[in-house]
Amino acid sequence: MMRICLTLFFLFSLGLTAASAQTNQQLGSYLQKSRHLKPTSNHLERLSKHDYLIQYFASFPYFSNGGSANADFLRSLMIAESSVNTNAVSPADAYGLTQITLSTGREAARSILKYNYDFQYVDEKRLANLRVADLHDPAINILICSYLIGKYNAKYGRKLALVVSAWNAGEGAITKYKGVPAYKETMGLIGRVNAYYLYFIGIKGTG
């Protein structure tokens, strides 16, 4: 019963009304297909090695009005994007745990440096001269991801479907489609992230 209630509550918070009825129907299908996904023991073991970084970088308030990252969301995104593989490379040249492209990483790094935070685990000089190799560094990858997710949380009211859409397809795609873009890749990622996020919420809710 707890699982059913969590699922219904979380689907309500996805922000589906922001998209067309047809897109909502398609997205509902992807959510249904992914609903039974759970992290494997390998996923959880790999996550545990990065947990101190996840907790640390998710603790920073990068933006006002809800502009921080949720640690369980970061865990879910890492599983969905790379199976928690620091060496992962996508066909679109996205790198590391959360699959960040070099252009996106450099733009985010420039914005992060403006905060003048004295981060642990990250050398600010590497952010200023970001290279592909840096995106395979768990600390840098998780920092940049935390910043971007904080940005999207602030802009889209922490609605998972819109946050993942911005992450995967870009903010311009959300503007174009007036909500979740009708891209199979994006909707598939939303479904996977939602399933893993529900898993982590459920574990805490029943603990």
Short mmCIF file of C-alpha atoms in Angstrom, two decimals:
data_model
loop_
_atom_site.label_atom_id
_atom_site.label_comp_id
_atom_site.label_asym_id
_atom_site.label_seq_id
_atom_site.Cartn_x
_atom_site.Cartn_y
_atom_site.Cartn_z
CA MET A 1 0.00 0.00 0.00
CA MET A 2 2.87 2.34 0.83
CA ARG A 3 4.38 1.77 -2.63
CA ILE A 4 1.05 2.49 -4.37
CA CYS A 5 0.54 5.72 -2.43
CA LEU A 6 4.06 6.90 -3.18
CA THR A 7 3.65 6.16 -6.87
CA LEU A 8 0.36 8.00 -7.14
CA PHE A 9 1.69 10.97 -5.21
CA PHE A 10 4.87 11.20 -7.21
CA LEU A 11 3.20 10.86 -10.60
CA PHE A 12 0.98 13.75 -9.56
CA SER A 13 4.11 15.84 -8.97
CA LEU A 14 5.67 15.07 -12.35
CA GLY A 15 4.21 18.11 -14.04
CA LEU A 16 2.39 16.20 -16.78
CA THR A 17 -0.23 18.93 -17.29
CA ALA A 18 2.49 21.13 -18.75
CA ALA A 19 2.59 19.02 -21.94
CA SER A 20 0.05 18.10 -24.61
CA ALA A 21 -2.49 15.37 -23.93
CA GLN A 22 -0.83 13.13 -26.52
CA THR A 23 2.61 13.60 -24.97
CA ASN A 24 1.18 12.94 -21.52
CA GLN A 25 -0.30 9.69 -22.79
CA GLN A 26 3.02 8.64 -24.32
CA LEU A 27 4.89 9.57 -21.17
CA GLY A 28 2.41 7.61 -19.09
CA SER A 29 3.28 4.57 -21.18
CA TYR A 30 7.00 5.00 -20.46
CA LEU A 31 6.29 5.44 -16.76
CA GLN A 32 4.25 2.25 -16.78
CA LYS A 33 6.99 0.29 -18.57
CA SER A 34 9.64 1.46 -16.09
CA ARG A 35 7.62 1.15 -12.91
CA HIS A 36 9.25 -2.10 -11.76
CA LEU A 37 12.85 -0.95 -12.21
CA LYS A 38 15.04 -1.12 -9.12
CA PRO A 39 18.75 -0.49 -8.58
CA THR A 40 20.86 -3.63 -8.77
CA SER A 41 23.30 -4.61 -6.06
CA ASN A 42 26.10 -3.39 -8.36
CA HIS A 43 24.39 -0.01 -8.71
CA LEU A 44 24.08 0.37 -4.96
CA GLU A 45 27.67 -0.72 -4.36
CA ARG A 46 28.99 1.81 -6.87
CA LEU A 47 26.78 4.56 -5.44
CA SER A 48 28.11 3.90 -1.95
CA LYS A 49 31.61 4.83 -3.14
CA HIS A 50 30.37 8.26 -4.19
CA ASP A 51 27.89 8.88 -1.39
CA TYR A 52 30.06 11.42 0.44
CA LEU A 53 30.28 13.48 -2.77
CA ILE A 54 26.56 13.20 -3.48
CA GLN A 55 25.66 14.36 0.02
CA TYR A 56 28.23 17.15 -0.03
CA PHE A 57 27.42 18.75 -3.38
CA ALA A 58 23.66 18.30 -2.94
CA SER A 59 23.88 20.36 0.26
CA PHE A 60 24.69 23.64 -1.51
CA PRO A 61 21.85 26.11 -2.23
CA TYR A 62 22.86 27.05 -5.76
CA PHE A 63 19.64 28.97 -6.42
CA SER A 64 16.87 30.44 -4.30
CA ASN A 65 13.29 29.13 -4.43
CA GLY A 66 14.07 25.44 -4.25
CA GLY A 67 17.27 25.64 -6.24
CA SER A 68 19.15 22.77 -4.67
CA ALA A 69 19.62 19.16 -5.74
CA ASN A 70 18.07 16.19 -3.99
CA ALA A 71 20.61 13.48 -3.19
CA ASP A 72 18.20 10.67 -4.08
CA PHE A 73 17.44 12.33 -7.39
CA LEU A 74 21.18 12.48 -8.13
CA ARG A 75 21.50 8.78 -7.30
CA SER A 76 18.58 7.97 -9.57
CA LEU A 77 20.01 10.02 -12.43
CA MET A 78 23.41 8.32 -12.14
CA ILE A 79 21.85 4.88 -12.40
CA ALA A 80 19.62 5.86 -15.31
CA GLU A 81 22.33 7.67 -17.26
CA SER A 82 25.48 5.59 -16.77
CA SER A 83 24.75 2.66 -14.44
CA VAL A 84 27.05 4.60 -12.07
CA ASN A 85 30.05 4.24 -14.37
CA THR A 86 32.62 7.04 -14.10
CA ASN A 87 34.11 6.03 -17.47
CA ALA A 88 30.84 6.04 -19.40
CA VAL A 89 30.76 7.82 -22.78
CA SER A 90 27.56 8.23 -24.80
CA PRO A 91 27.21 8.31 -28.60
CA ALA A 92 26.46 12.03 -28.17
CA ASP A 93 29.83 12.57 -26.42
CA ALA A 94 28.46 12.93 -22.91
CA TYR A 95 30.77 11.77 -20.15
CA GLY A 96 30.91 10.30 -16.70
CA LEU A 97 28.43 9.44 -13.99
CA THR A 98 25.64 11.75 -15.10
CA GLN A 99 26.58 12.06 -18.79
CA ILE A 100 27.59 15.69 -19.24
CA THR A 101 28.80 17.09 -22.56
CA LEU A 102 31.90 19.26 -22.59
CA SER A 103 30.06 22.35 -23.79
CA THR A 104 27.39 22.03 -21.09
CA GLY A 105 30.04 21.29 -18.47
CA ARG A 106 32.12 24.34 -19.39
CA GLU A 107 29.12 26.67 -19.34
CA ALA A 108 28.02 25.35 -15.94
CA ALA A 109 31.57 25.48 -14.55
CA ARG A 110 31.86 29.18 -15.44
CA SER A 111 28.61 29.87 -13.59
CA ILE A 112 29.67 27.81 -10.57
CA LEU A 113 32.94 29.73 -10.24
CA LYS A 114 30.99 32.98 -9.83
CA TYR A 115 29.76 31.76 -6.43
CA ASN A 116 33.32 31.81 -5.10
CA TYR A 117 32.63 28.70 -3.03
CA ASP A 118 35.70 27.01 -1.63
CA PHE A 119 34.64 23.49 -2.52
CA GLN A 120 36.18 20.43 -1.01
CA TYR A 121 37.20 17.66 -3.42
CA VAL A 122 37.37 19.98 -6.48
CA ASP A 123 40.21 22.19 -7.67
CA GLU A 124 38.66 25.42 -8.98
CA LYS A 125 41.46 25.68 -11.55
CA ARG A 126 40.14 22.52 -13.19
CA LEU A 127 36.67 24.08 -13.39
CA ALA A 128 38.14 27.14 -15.07
CA ASN A 129 39.83 24.98 -17.71
CA LEU A 130 37.42 22.07 -17.93
CA ARG A 131 38.46 19.15 -20.14
CA VAL A 132 36.82 15.86 -21.05
CA ALA A 133 39.01 14.02 -18.54
CA ASP A 134 37.60 16.23 -15.77
CA LEU A 135 34.06 15.04 -16.49
CA HIS A 136 35.18 11.51 -15.63
CA ASP A 137 36.20 12.78 -12.19
CA PRO A 138 33.29 11.88 -9.86
CA ALA A 139 33.61 15.05 -7.78
CA ILE A 140 33.53 17.42 -10.76
CA ASN A 141 30.77 15.51 -12.50
CA ILE A 142 28.57 15.42 -9.41
CA LEU A 143 29.22 19.10 -8.66
CA ILE A 144 28.20 20.19 -12.15
CA CYS A 145 25.16 17.91 -12.09
CA SER A 146 24.10 19.24 -8.67
CA TYR A 147 24.35 22.81 -9.92
CA LEU A 148 22.33 22.13 -13.07
CA ILE A 149 19.64 20.14 -11.28
CA GLY A 150 19.39 22.94 -8.72
CA LYS A 151 18.90 25.37 -11.59
CA TYR A 152 16.16 23.27 -13.18
CA ASN A 153 14.47 22.65 -9.81
CA ALA A 154 14.26 26.39 -9.25
CA LYS A 155 12.92 27.06 -12.75
CA TYR A 156 10.45 24.17 -13.01
CA GLY A 157 9.17 23.90 -9.45
CA ARG A 158 10.98 20.62 -8.78
CA LYS A 159 8.66 18.77 -11.20
CA LEU A 160 10.60 15.65 -12.13
CA ALA A 161 9.36 15.33 -15.71
CA LEU A 162 10.34 18.91 -16.55
CA VAL A 163 13.65 18.75 -14.69
CA VAL A 164 14.67 15.57 -16.52
CA SER A 165 13.46 17.08 -19.81
CA ALA A 166 15.67 20.12 -19.30
CA TRP A 167 18.58 17.84 -18.40
CA ASN A 168 18.18 15.57 -21.41
CA ALA A 169 16.67 17.73 -24.15
CA GLY A 170 17.42 21.28 -23.01
CA GLU A 171 15.31 24.15 -21.82
CA GLY A 172 14.60 25.18 -25.41
CA ALA A 173 12.81 21.89 -26.06
CA ILE A 174 10.49 22.53 -23.10
CA THR A 175 9.68 25.98 -24.47
CA LYS A 176 9.07 24.56 -27.96
CA TYR A 177 6.72 21.82 -26.77
CA LYS A 178 5.21 23.86 -23.94
CA GLY A 179 6.15 21.08 -21.54
CA VAL A 180 7.69 17.65 -21.83
CA PRO A 181 9.15 17.28 -25.35
CA ALA A 182 7.84 14.41 -27.44
CA TYR A 183 11.21 12.67 -27.64
CA LYS A 184 11.42 8.94 -26.96
CA GLU A 185 14.85 9.28 -25.34
CA THR A 186 13.64 11.98 -22.97
CA MET A 187 10.47 10.17 -21.97
CA GLY A 188 12.39 6.94 -21.46
CA LEU A 189 14.83 8.71 -19.16
CA ILE A 190 11.97 10.27 -17.21
CA GLY A 191 10.48 6.83 -16.70
CA ARG A 192 13.74 5.34 -15.44
CA VAL A 193 14.64 8.22 -13.15
CA ASN A 194 11.12 8.23 -11.71
CA ALA A 195 11.27 4.50 -10.96
CA TYR A 196 14.65 4.68 -9.23
CA TYR A 197 13.62 7.79 -7.31
CA LEU A 198 10.49 6.04 -6.08
CA TYR A 199 12.67 3.17 -4.94
CA PHE A 200 14.87 5.43 -2.80
CA ILE A 201 11.88 7.31 -1.39
CA GLY A 202 10.19 4.00 -0.61
CA ILE A 203 13.22 2.66 1.24
CA LYS A 204 13.23 5.72 3.50
CA GLY A 205 9.47 5.65 3.90
CA THR A 206 9.46 2.07 5.13
CA GLY A 207 12.63 2.33 7.22
#
